[in-house]
Tab-separated table of N, CA, C and O in Angstrom:
chain	number	residue	atom	x	y	z
X	1	UNK	N	3.880	-0.560	-13.350
X	1	UNK	CA	4.279	-0.295	-11.980
X	1	UNK	C	3.080	0.277	-11.230
X	1	UNK	O	2.411	1.187	-11.707
X	2	UNK	N	2.825	-0.283	-10.087
X	2	UNK	CA	1.696	0.178	-9.287
X	2	UNK	C	2.035	1.508	-8.623
X	2	UNK	O	3.159	1.747	-8.232
X	3	UNK	N	1.029	2.358	-8.529
X	3	UNK	CA	1.207	3.615	-7.829
X	3	UNK	C	0.165	3.677	-6.720
X	3	UNK	O	-0.957	3.228	-6.884
X	4	UNK	N	0.600	4.221	-5.605
X	4	UNK	CA	-0.291	4.325	-4.463
X	4	UNK	C	-0.585	5.784	-4.190
X	4	UNK	O	0.264	6.641	-4.308
X	5	UNK	N	-1.831	6.053	-3.808
X	5	UNK	CA	-2.243	7.389	-3.399
X	5	UNK	C	-2.350	7.357	-1.886
X	5	UNK	O	-3.019	6.484	-1.333
X	6	UNK	N	-1.685	8.284	-1.217
X	6	UNK	CA	-1.797	8.290	0.247
X	6	UNK	C	-3.252	8.497	0.667
X	6	UNK	O	-3.930	9.386	0.154
X	7	UNK	N	-3.715	7.656	1.561
X	7	UNK	CA	-5.089	7.761	2.051
X	7	UNK	C	-5.333	9.155	2.625
X	7	UNK	O	-6.363	9.769	2.348
X	8	UNK	N	-4.371	9.681	3.375
X	8	UNK	CA	-4.547	10.993	3.997
X	8	UNK	C	-4.690	12.098	2.950
X	8	UNK	O	-5.476	13.028	3.123
X	9	UNK	N	-3.965	11.992	1.843
X	9	UNK	CA	-4.057	13.004	0.786
X	9	UNK	C	-5.413	12.928	0.097
X	9	UNK	O	-6.023	13.961	-0.216
X	10	UNK	N	-5.893	11.710	-0.133
X	10	UNK	CA	-7.206	11.536	-0.761
X	10	UNK	C	-8.313	12.072	0.133
X	10	UNK	O	-9.197	12.801	-0.323
X	11	UNK	N	-8.242	11.743	1.417
X	11	UNK	CA	-9.241	12.234	2.370
X	11	UNK	C	-9.201	13.755	2.436
X	11	UNK	O	-10.240	14.425	2.412
X	12	UNK	N	-8.015	14.345	2.493
X	12	UNK	CA	-7.885	15.805	2.571
X	12	UNK	C	-8.483	16.468	1.337
X	12	UNK	O	-9.167	17.494	1.434
X	13	UNK	N	-8.241	15.894	0.155
X	13	UNK	CA	-8.776	16.455	-1.095
X	13	UNK	C	-10.306	16.425	-1.083
X	13	UNK	O	-10.955	17.417	-1.431
X	14	UNK	N	-10.889	15.328	-0.664
X	14	UNK	CA	-12.353	15.228	-0.627
X	14	UNK	C	-12.925	16.153	0.430
X	14	UNK	O	-13.953	16.803	0.207
X	15	UNK	N	-12.266	16.269	1.579
X	15	UNK	CA	-12.743	17.188	2.610
X	15	UNK	C	-12.698	18.636	2.116
X	15	UNK	O	-13.598	19.423	2.411
X	16	UNK	N	-11.660	18.988	1.349
X	16	UNK	CA	-11.595	20.349	0.771
X	16	UNK	C	-12.742	20.563	-0.217
X	16	UNK	O	-13.329	21.640	-0.283
X	17	UNK	N	-13.073	19.513	-0.973
X	17	UNK	CA	-14.191	19.611	-1.916
X	17	UNK	C	-15.511	19.819	-1.178
X	17	UNK	O	-16.347	20.625	-1.582
X	18	UNK	N	-15.692	19.107	-0.079
X	18	UNK	CA	-16.904	19.274	0.727
X	18	UNK	C	-16.976	20.710	1.247
X	18	UNK	O	-18.027	21.355	1.172
X	19	UNK	N	-15.869	21.203	1.767
X	19	UNK	CA	-15.831	22.572	2.291
X	19	UNK	C	-16.135	23.587	1.184
X	19	UNK	O	-16.926	24.513	1.376
X	20	UNK	N	-15.512	23.399	0.026
X	20	UNK	CA	-15.741	24.308	-1.109
X	20	UNK	C	-17.213	24.299	-1.523
X	20	UNK	O	-17.815	25.359	-1.718
X	21	UNK	N	-17.786	23.080	-1.668
X	21	UNK	CA	-19.185	22.996	-2.083
X	21	UNK	C	-20.128	23.547	-1.023
X	21	UNK	O	-21.172	24.114	-1.348
X	22	UNK	N	-19.771	23.400	0.239
X	22	UNK	CA	-20.586	23.965	1.317
X	22	UNK	C	-20.567	25.490	1.237
X	22	UNK	O	-21.621	26.136	1.331
X	23	UNK	N	-19.377	26.061	1.048
X	23	UNK	CA	-19.265	27.519	0.909
X	23	UNK	C	-20.023	28.003	-0.329
X	23	UNK	O	-20.724	29.016	-0.294
X	24	UNK	N	-19.873	27.269	-1.433
X	24	UNK	CA	-20.540	27.641	-2.679
X	24	UNK	C	-22.049	27.552	-2.523
X	24	UNK	O	-22.786	28.430	-2.936
X	25	UNK	N	-22.513	26.484	-1.862
X	25	UNK	CA	-23.945	26.295	-1.628
X	25	UNK	C	-24.508	27.437	-0.792
X	25	UNK	O	-25.572	27.966	-1.072
X	26	UNK	N	-23.763	27.830	0.242
X	26	UNK	CA	-24.224	28.904	1.114
X	26	UNK	C	-24.271	30.245	0.382
X	26	UNK	O	-25.081	31.107	0.713
X	27	UNK	N	-23.411	30.395	-0.638
X	27	UNK	CA	-23.375	31.652	-1.389
X	27	UNK	C	-24.459	31.702	-2.466
X	27	UNK	O	-24.819	32.782	-2.936
X	28	UNK	N	-24.974	30.556	-2.853
X	28	UNK	CA	-25.966	30.496	-3.932
X	28	UNK	C	-27.352	30.216	-3.360
X	28	UNK	O	-27.504	29.464	-2.420
X	29	UNK	N	-28.334	30.806	-3.945
X	29	UNK	CA	-29.712	30.550	-3.531
X	29	UNK	C	-30.541	30.147	-4.748
X	29	UNK	O	-31.663	30.570	-4.925
X	30	UNK	N	-29.953	29.263	-5.598
X	30	UNK	CA	-30.632	28.822	-6.824
X	30	UNK	C	-30.637	27.305	-6.882
X	30	UNK	O	-30.347	26.627	-5.893
X	31	UNK	N	-30.898	26.783	-8.058
X	31	UNK	CA	-30.860	25.339	-8.255
X	31	UNK	C	-29.461	24.769	-8.031
X	31	UNK	O	-29.294	23.582	-7.808
X	32	UNK	N	-28.463	25.630	-8.093
X	32	UNK	CA	-27.096	25.180	-7.855
X	32	UNK	C	-26.944	24.608	-6.446
X	32	UNK	O	-26.067	23.784	-6.192
X	33	UNK	N	-27.792	25.039	-5.530
X	33	UNK	CA	-27.761	24.515	-4.164
X	33	UNK	C	-28.022	23.010	-4.184
X	33	UNK	O	-27.366	22.248	-3.470
X	34	UNK	N	-28.963	22.588	-5.016
X	34	UNK	CA	-29.248	21.154	-5.123
X	34	UNK	C	-28.027	20.388	-5.619
X	34	UNK	O	-27.704	19.317	-5.106
X	35	UNK	N	-27.329	20.939	-6.602
X	35	UNK	CA	-26.125	20.290	-7.129
X	35	UNK	C	-25.034	20.234	-6.070
X	35	UNK	O	-24.339	19.217	-5.927
X	36	UNK	N	-24.883	21.318	-5.319
X	36	UNK	CA	-23.872	21.347	-4.263
X	36	UNK	C	-24.214	20.331	-3.177
X	36	UNK	O	-23.332	19.610	-2.691
X	37	UNK	N	-25.485	20.254	-2.790
X	37	UNK	CA	-25.902	19.274	-1.785
X	37	UNK	C	-25.628	17.852	-2.251
X	37	UNK	O	-25.151	17.011	-1.481
X	38	UNK	N	-25.918	17.592	-3.511
X	38	UNK	CA	-25.676	16.264	-4.059
X	38	UNK	C	-24.186	15.943	-4.048
X	38	UNK	O	-23.782	14.846	-3.660
X	39	UNK	N	-23.352	16.902	-4.448
X	39	UNK	CA	-21.901	16.688	-4.455
X	39	UNK	C	-21.385	16.445	-3.042
X	39	UNK	O	-20.534	15.568	-2.819
X	40	UNK	N	-21.890	17.191	-2.088
X	40	UNK	CA	-21.468	17.018	-0.690
X	40	UNK	C	-21.841	15.626	-0.192
X	40	UNK	O	-21.022	14.937	0.430
X	41	UNK	N	-23.038	15.191	-0.473
X	41	UNK	CA	-23.480	13.866	-0.028
X	41	UNK	C	-22.663	12.762	-0.692
X	41	UNK	O	-22.300	11.771	-0.042
X	42	UNK	N	-22.368	12.919	-1.985
X	42	UNK	CA	-21.549	11.917	-2.678
X	42	UNK	C	-20.151	11.851	-2.067
X	42	UNK	O	-19.607	10.767	-1.848
X	43	UNK	N	-19.574	13.030	-1.793
X	43	UNK	CA	-18.240	13.059	-1.190
X	43	UNK	C	-18.245	12.436	0.201
X	43	UNK	O	-17.302	11.733	0.580
X	44	UNK	N	-19.286	12.661	0.966
X	44	UNK	CA	-19.374	12.052	2.292
X	44	UNK	C	-19.465	10.531	2.195
X	44	UNK	O	-18.872	9.813	3.000
X	45	UNK	N	-20.177	10.032	1.178
X	45	UNK	CA	-20.263	8.585	0.975
X	45	UNK	C	-18.885	8.027	0.600
X	45	UNK	O	-18.482	6.974	1.098
X	46	UNK	N	-18.173	8.735	-0.265
X	46	UNK	CA	-16.829	8.301	-0.662
X	46	UNK	C	-15.909	8.269	0.552
X	46	UNK	O	-15.157	7.311	0.750
X	47	UNK	N	-15.959	9.316	1.378
X	47	UNK	CA	-15.137	9.345	2.593
X	47	UNK	C	-15.473	8.180	3.521
X	47	UNK	O	-14.587	7.582	4.124
X	48	UNK	N	-16.746	7.871	3.617
X	48	UNK	CA	-17.165	6.752	4.461
X	48	UNK	C	-16.545	5.453	3.972
X	48	UNK	O	-16.063	4.645	4.767
X	49	UNK	N	-16.533	5.254	2.667
X	49	UNK	CA	-15.931	4.048	2.090
X	49	UNK	C	-14.423	4.036	2.349
X	49	UNK	O	-13.857	3.028	2.776
X	50	UNK	N	-13.762	5.158	2.098
X	50	UNK	CA	-12.313	5.241	2.300
X	50	UNK	C	-11.960	4.985	3.763
X	50	UNK	O	-11.022	4.251	4.067
X	51	UNK	N	-12.718	5.578	4.662
X	51	UNK	CA	-12.428	5.413	6.094
X	51	UNK	C	-12.689	3.996	6.581
X	51	UNK	O	-12.195	3.607	7.637
X	52	UNK	N	-13.451	3.220	5.806
X	52	UNK	CA	-13.698	1.833	6.191
X	52	UNK	C	-12.593	0.900	5.714
X	52	UNK	O	-12.542	-0.263	6.113
X	53	UNK	N	-11.676	1.411	4.863
X	53	UNK	CA	-10.575	0.577	4.373
X	53	UNK	C	-9.615	0.258	5.503
X	53	UNK	O	-9.309	1.106	6.334
X	54	UNK	N	-9.143	-0.961	5.495
X	54	UNK	CA	-8.224	-1.415	6.536
X	54	UNK	C	-6.799	-1.327	6.010
X	54	UNK	O	-6.509	-1.748	4.899
X	55	UNK	N	-5.910	-0.771	6.802
X	55	UNK	CA	-4.499	-0.716	6.449
X	55	UNK	C	-3.824	-1.928	7.081
X	55	UNK	O	-3.906	-2.128	8.283
X	56	UNK	N	-3.195	-2.726	6.239
X	56	UNK	CA	-2.564	-3.956	6.717
X	56	UNK	C	-1.144	-3.672	7.186
X	56	UNK	O	-0.417	-2.922	6.593
X	57	UNK	N	-0.785	-4.299	8.279
X	57	UNK	CA	0.578	-4.234	8.787
X	57	UNK	C	1.324	-5.469	8.284
X	57	UNK	O	0.749	-6.546	8.161
X	58	UNK	N	2.601	-5.315	8.000
X	58	UNK	CA	3.409	-6.440	7.554
X	58	UNK	C	3.982	-7.148	8.771
X	58	UNK	O	4.477	-6.511	9.695
X	59	UNK	N	3.910	-8.450	8.758
X	59	UNK	CA	4.427	-9.266	9.836
X	59	UNK	C	5.951	-9.260	9.757
X	59	UNK	O	6.540	-9.736	8.789
X	60	UNK	N	6.604	-8.729	10.784
X	60	UNK	CA	8.060	-8.632	10.810
X	60	UNK	C	8.710	-10.014	10.731
X	60	UNK	O	9.749	-10.181	10.082
X	61	UNK	N	8.098	-11.014	11.333
X	61	UNK	CA	8.641	-12.370	11.277
X	61	UNK	C	8.660	-12.892	9.847
X	61	UNK	O	9.567	-13.631	9.458
X	62	UNK	N	7.670	-12.502	9.060
X	62	UNK	CA	7.597	-12.901	7.656
X	62	UNK	C	8.816	-12.371	6.900
X	62	UNK	O	9.480	-13.109	6.165
X	63	UNK	N	9.144	-11.104	7.114
X	63	UNK	CA	10.274	-10.474	6.423
X	63	UNK	C	11.602	-11.032	6.930
X	63	UNK	O	12.474	-11.397	6.137
X	64	UNK	N	11.761	-11.123	8.237
X	64	UNK	CA	13.024	-11.637	8.768
X	64	UNK	C	13.228	-13.098	8.377
X	64	UNK	O	14.367	-13.548	8.228
X	65	UNK	N	12.135	-13.810	8.152
X	65	UNK	CA	12.232	-15.199	7.687
X	65	UNK	C	12.929	-15.293	6.341
X	65	UNK	O	13.683	-16.240	6.073
X	66	UNK	N	12.674	-14.313	5.462
X	66	UNK	CA	13.367	-14.296	4.163
X	66	UNK	C	14.872	-14.191	4.371
X	66	UNK	O	15.648	-14.914	3.754
X	67	UNK	N	15.273	-13.267	5.229
X	67	UNK	CA	16.702	-13.068	5.448
X	67	UNK	C	17.331	-14.282	6.131
X	67	UNK	O	18.457	-14.670	5.801
X	68	UNK	N	16.612	-14.899	7.044
X	68	UNK	CA	17.106	-16.115	7.675
X	68	UNK	C	17.276	-17.221	6.632
X	68	UNK	O	18.251	-17.985	6.664
X	69	UNK	N	16.322	-17.300	5.705
X	69	UNK	CA	16.387	-18.321	4.644
X	69	UNK	C	17.588	-18.061	3.729
X	69	UNK	O	18.300	-18.995	3.339
X	70	UNK	N	17.828	-16.803	3.398
X	70	UNK	CA	18.991	-16.444	2.574
X	70	UNK	C	20.277	-16.867	3.290
X	70	UNK	O	21.166	-17.479	2.686
X	71	UNK	N	20.362	-16.564	4.577
X	71	UNK	CA	21.554	-16.943	5.348
X	71	UNK	C	21.710	-18.462	5.397
X	71	UNK	O	22.823	-18.986	5.270
X	72	UNK	N	20.616	-19.162	5.558
X	72	UNK	CA	20.651	-20.635	5.613
X	72	UNK	C	21.151	-21.202	4.287
X	72	UNK	O	21.995	-22.107	4.280
X	73	UNK	N	20.677	-20.679	3.162
X	73	UNK	CA	21.134	-21.155	1.859
X	73	UNK	C	22.632	-20.893	1.687
X	73	UNK	O	23.380	-21.755	1.215
X	74	UNK	N	23.065	-19.713	2.078
X	74	UNK	CA	24.489	-19.385	1.975
X	74	UNK	C	25.329	-20.307	2.857
X	74	UNK	O	26.466	-20.650	2.507
X	75	UNK	N	24.760	-20.733	3.971
X	75	UNK	CA	25.494	-21.557	4.925
X	75	UNK	C	25.577	-23.025	4.504
X	75	UNK	O	26.658	-23.616	4.494
X	76	UNK	N	24.434	-23.607	4.140
X	76	UNK	CA	24.438	-25.065	3.908
X	76	UNK	C	24.050	-25.501	2.496
X	76	UNK	O	24.057	-26.687	2.192
X	77	UNK	N	23.688	-24.572	1.625
X	77	UNK	CA	23.332	-24.865	0.233
X	77	UNK	C	22.187	-25.878	0.123
X	77	UNK	O	22.109	-26.644	-0.822
X	78	UNK	N	21.245	-25.834	1.067
X	78	UNK	CA	20.129	-26.782	1.065
X	78	UNK	C	18.829	-26.057	0.743
X	78	UNK	O	18.588	-24.944	1.200
X	79	UNK	N	17.969	-26.723	-0.037
X	79	UNK	CA	16.646	-26.180	-0.322
X	79	UNK	C	15.753	-26.442	0.882
X	79	UNK	O	16.146	-27.148	1.828
X	80	UNK	N	14.532	-25.896	0.846
X	80	UNK	CA	13.589	-26.151	1.934
X	80	UNK	C	13.164	-27.615	2.001
X	80	UNK	O	12.668	-28.088	3.022
X	81	UNK	N	13.370	-28.347	0.884
X	81	UNK	CA	13.043	-29.777	0.873
X	81	UNK	C	14.287	-30.634	1.102
X	81	UNK	O	14.311	-31.815	0.763
X	82	UNK	N	15.335	-30.022	1.674
X	82	UNK	CA	16.584	-30.703	2.023
X	82	UNK	C	17.311	-31.324	0.835
X	82	UNK	O	17.892	-32.397	0.944
X	83	UNK	N	17.259	-30.647	-0.285
X	83	UNK	CA	18.020	-31.063	-1.459
X	83	UNK	C	19.268	-30.198	-1.547
X	83	UNK	O	19.211	-28.989	-1.343
X	84	UNK	N	20.402	-30.803	-1.845
X	84	UNK	CA	21.662	-30.073	-1.960
X	84	UNK	C	21.666	-29.292	-3.277
X	84	UNK	O	21.298	-29.802	-4.327
X	85	UNK	N	22.051	-28.003	-3.201
X	85	UNK	CA	22.160	-27.148	-4.383
X	85	UNK	C	23.622	-26.998	-4.768
X	85	UNK	O	24.506	-27.046	-3.911
X	86	UNK	N	23.839	-26.780	-6.058
X	86	UNK	CA	25.188	-26.409	-6.490
X	86	UNK	C	25.429	-24.980	-6.027
X	86	UNK	O	24.482	-24.243	-5.686
X	87	UNK	N	26.701	-24.583	-6.018
X	87	UNK	CA	27.012	-23.203	-5.629
X	87	UNK	C	26.300	-22.213	-6.536
X	87	UNK	O	25.757	-21.209	-6.069
X	88	UNK	N	26.281	-22.487	-7.834
X	88	UNK	CA	25.627	-21.577	-8.793
X	88	UNK	C	24.128	-21.487	-8.514
X	88	UNK	O	23.539	-20.387	-8.536
X	89	UNK	N	23.507	-22.639	-8.240
X	89	UNK	CA	22.068	-22.639	-7.953
X	89	UNK	C	21.788	-21.896	-6.653
X	89	UNK	O	20.805	-21.142	-6.538
X	90	UNK	N	22.628	-22.083	-5.642
X	90	UNK	CA	22.450	-21.394	-4.366
X	90	UNK	C	22.559	-19.885	-4.547
X	90	UNK	O	21.766	-19.125	-3.990
X	91	UNK	N	23.538	-19.459	-5.349
X	91	UNK	CA	23.681	-18.019	-5.597
X	91	UNK	C	22.472	-17.464	-6.348
X	91	UNK	O	22.000	-16.364	-6.052
X	92	UNK	N	21.967	-18.228	-7.321
X	92	UNK	CA	20.770	-17.795	-8.046
X	92	UNK	C	19.574	-17.685	-7.096
X	92	UNK	O	18.781	-16.750	-7.167
X	93	UNK	N	19.440	-18.654	-6.201
X	93	UNK	CA	18.336	-18.647	-5.237
X	93	UNK	C	18.453	-17.462	-4.277
X	93	UNK	O	17.473	-16.771	-3.983
X	94	UNK	N	19.667	-17.202	-3.795
X	94	UNK	CA	19.901	-16.062	-2.904
X	94	UNK	C	19.576	-14.753	-3.627
X	94	UNK	O	18.915	-13.874	-3.070
X	95	UNK	N	20.013	-14.647	-4.870
X	95	UNK	CA	19.740	-13.438	-5.662
X	95	UNK	C	18.235	-13.224	-5.819
X	95	UNK	O	17.727	-12.119	-5.621
X	96	UNK	N	17.520	-14.285	-6.151
X	96	UNK	CA	16.067	-14.190	-6.343
X	96	UNK	C	15.361	-13.803	-5.043
X	96	UNK	O	14.502	-12.917	-5.039
X	97	UNK	N	15.724	-14.463	-3.943
X	97	UNK	CA	15.110	-14.146	-2.652
X	97	UNK	C	15.404	-12.703	-2.230
X	97	UNK	O	14.513	-11.991	-1.744
X	98	UNK	N	16.651	-12.280	-2.421
X	98	UNK	CA	17.026	-10.909	-2.037
X	98	UNK	C	16.268	-9.889	-2.880
X	98	UNK	O	15.770	-8.887	-2.358
X	99	UNK	N	16.152	-10.137	-4.188
X	99	UNK	CA	15.442	-9.202	-5.077
X	99	UNK	C	13.961	-9.125	-4.705
X	99	UNK	O	13.403	-8.036	-4.588
X	100	UNK	N	13.327	-10.281	-4.510
X	100	UNK	CA	11.906	-10.292	-4.134
X	100	UNK	C	11.688	-9.612	-2.783
X	100	UNK	O	10.708	-8.877	-2.596
X	101	UNK	N	12.580	-9.857	-1.831
X	101	UNK	CA	12.467	-9.227	-0.514
X	101	UNK	C	12.588	-7.717	-0.626
X	101	UNK	O	11.809	-6.965	-0.038
X	102	UNK	N	13.557	-7.264	-1.393
X	102	UNK	CA	13.784	-5.834	-1.581
X	102	UNK	C	12.570	-5.164	-2.222
X	102	UNK	O	12.123	-4.107	-1.777
X	103	UNK	N	12.030	-5.791	-3.271
X	103	UNK	CA	10.857	-5.225	-3.949
X	103	UNK	C	9.655	-5.166	-3.015
X	103	UNK	O	8.930	-4.169	-2.985
X	104	UNK	N	9.436	-6.221	-2.248
X	104	UNK	CA	8.303	-6.248	-1.326
X	104	UNK	C	8.437	-5.159	-0.271
X	104	UNK	O	7.486	-4.421	0.003
X	105	UNK	N	9.618	-5.062	0.334
X	105	UNK	CA	9.831	-4.082	1.397
X	105	UNK	C	9.696	-2.668	0.848
X	105	UNK	O	9.058	-1.803	1.464
X	106	UNK	N	10.262	-2.412	-0.324
X	106	UNK	CA	10.160	-1.084	-0.942
X	106	UNK	C	8.704	-0.737	-1.226
X	106	UNK	O	8.247	0.364	-0.916
X	107	UNK	N	7.963	-1.685	-1.809
X	107	UNK	CA	6.550	-1.460	-2.127
X	107	UNK	C	5.744	-1.198	-0.852
X	107	UNK	O	4.940	-0.270	-0.793
X	108	UNK	N	5.979	-1.995	0.181
X	108	UNK	CA	5.249	-1.826	1.439
X	108	UNK	C	5.606	-0.497	2.094
X	108	UNK	O	4.734	0.213	2.589
X	109	UNK	N	6.892	-0.154	2.098
X	109	UNK	CA	7.341	1.099	2.730
X	109	UNK	C	6.720	2.296	2.027
X	109	UNK	O	6.234	3.226	2.680
X	110	UNK	N	6.692	2.270	0.710
X	110	UNK	CA	6.095	3.382	-0.033
X	110	UNK	C	4.599	3.476	0.244
X	110	UNK	O	4.045	4.551	0.371
X	111	UNK	N	3.939	2.318	0.350
X	111	UNK	CA	2.503	2.317	0.653
X	111	UNK	C	2.239	2.879	2.039
X	111	UNK	O	1.292	3.639	2.254
X	112	UNK	N	3.093	2.538	3.006
X	112	UNK	CA	2.919	3.039	4.365
X	112	UNK	C	3.168	4.544	4.428
X	112	UNK	O	2.516	5.253	5.190
X	113	UNK	N	4.136	5.024	3.633
X	113	UNK	CA	4.448	6.465	3.619
X	113	UNK	C	3.431	7.234	2.788
X	113	UNK	O	3.379	8.441	2.841
X	114	UNK	N	2.641	6.497	1.977
X	114	UNK	CA	1.645	7.165	1.155
X	114	UNK	C	2.201	7.694	-0.144
X	114	UNK	O	1.649	8.619	-0.725
X	115	UNK	N	3.269	7.130	-0.635
X	115	UNK	CA	3.841	7.583	-1.908
X	115	UNK	C	3.150	6.913	-3.063
X	115	UNK	O	2.657	5.849	-3.011
């Protein structure tokens, strides 16, 4: 099962690390300053990469198309290639479409919420 990390939580964690290392660097006047500077620069590079990531929006027409297709199958028992389905096959197709739609929407919703 895929797990998503909220972008905002990841950014906040790295920003806290930058702040911590900046405070630590300012408190130290030894070689540790070099290590803190390096950590800060690495974290800034990571943030730059994260901030360049694009968040995709789901096309509402794509999702509603699934539900329209489910309704169409229930109504006329026809495949997209205009082949007549048995009632059992139509129910299996509706079940599969509904399950896939539900999983997609749940996965997308959790990704948008950052779960």
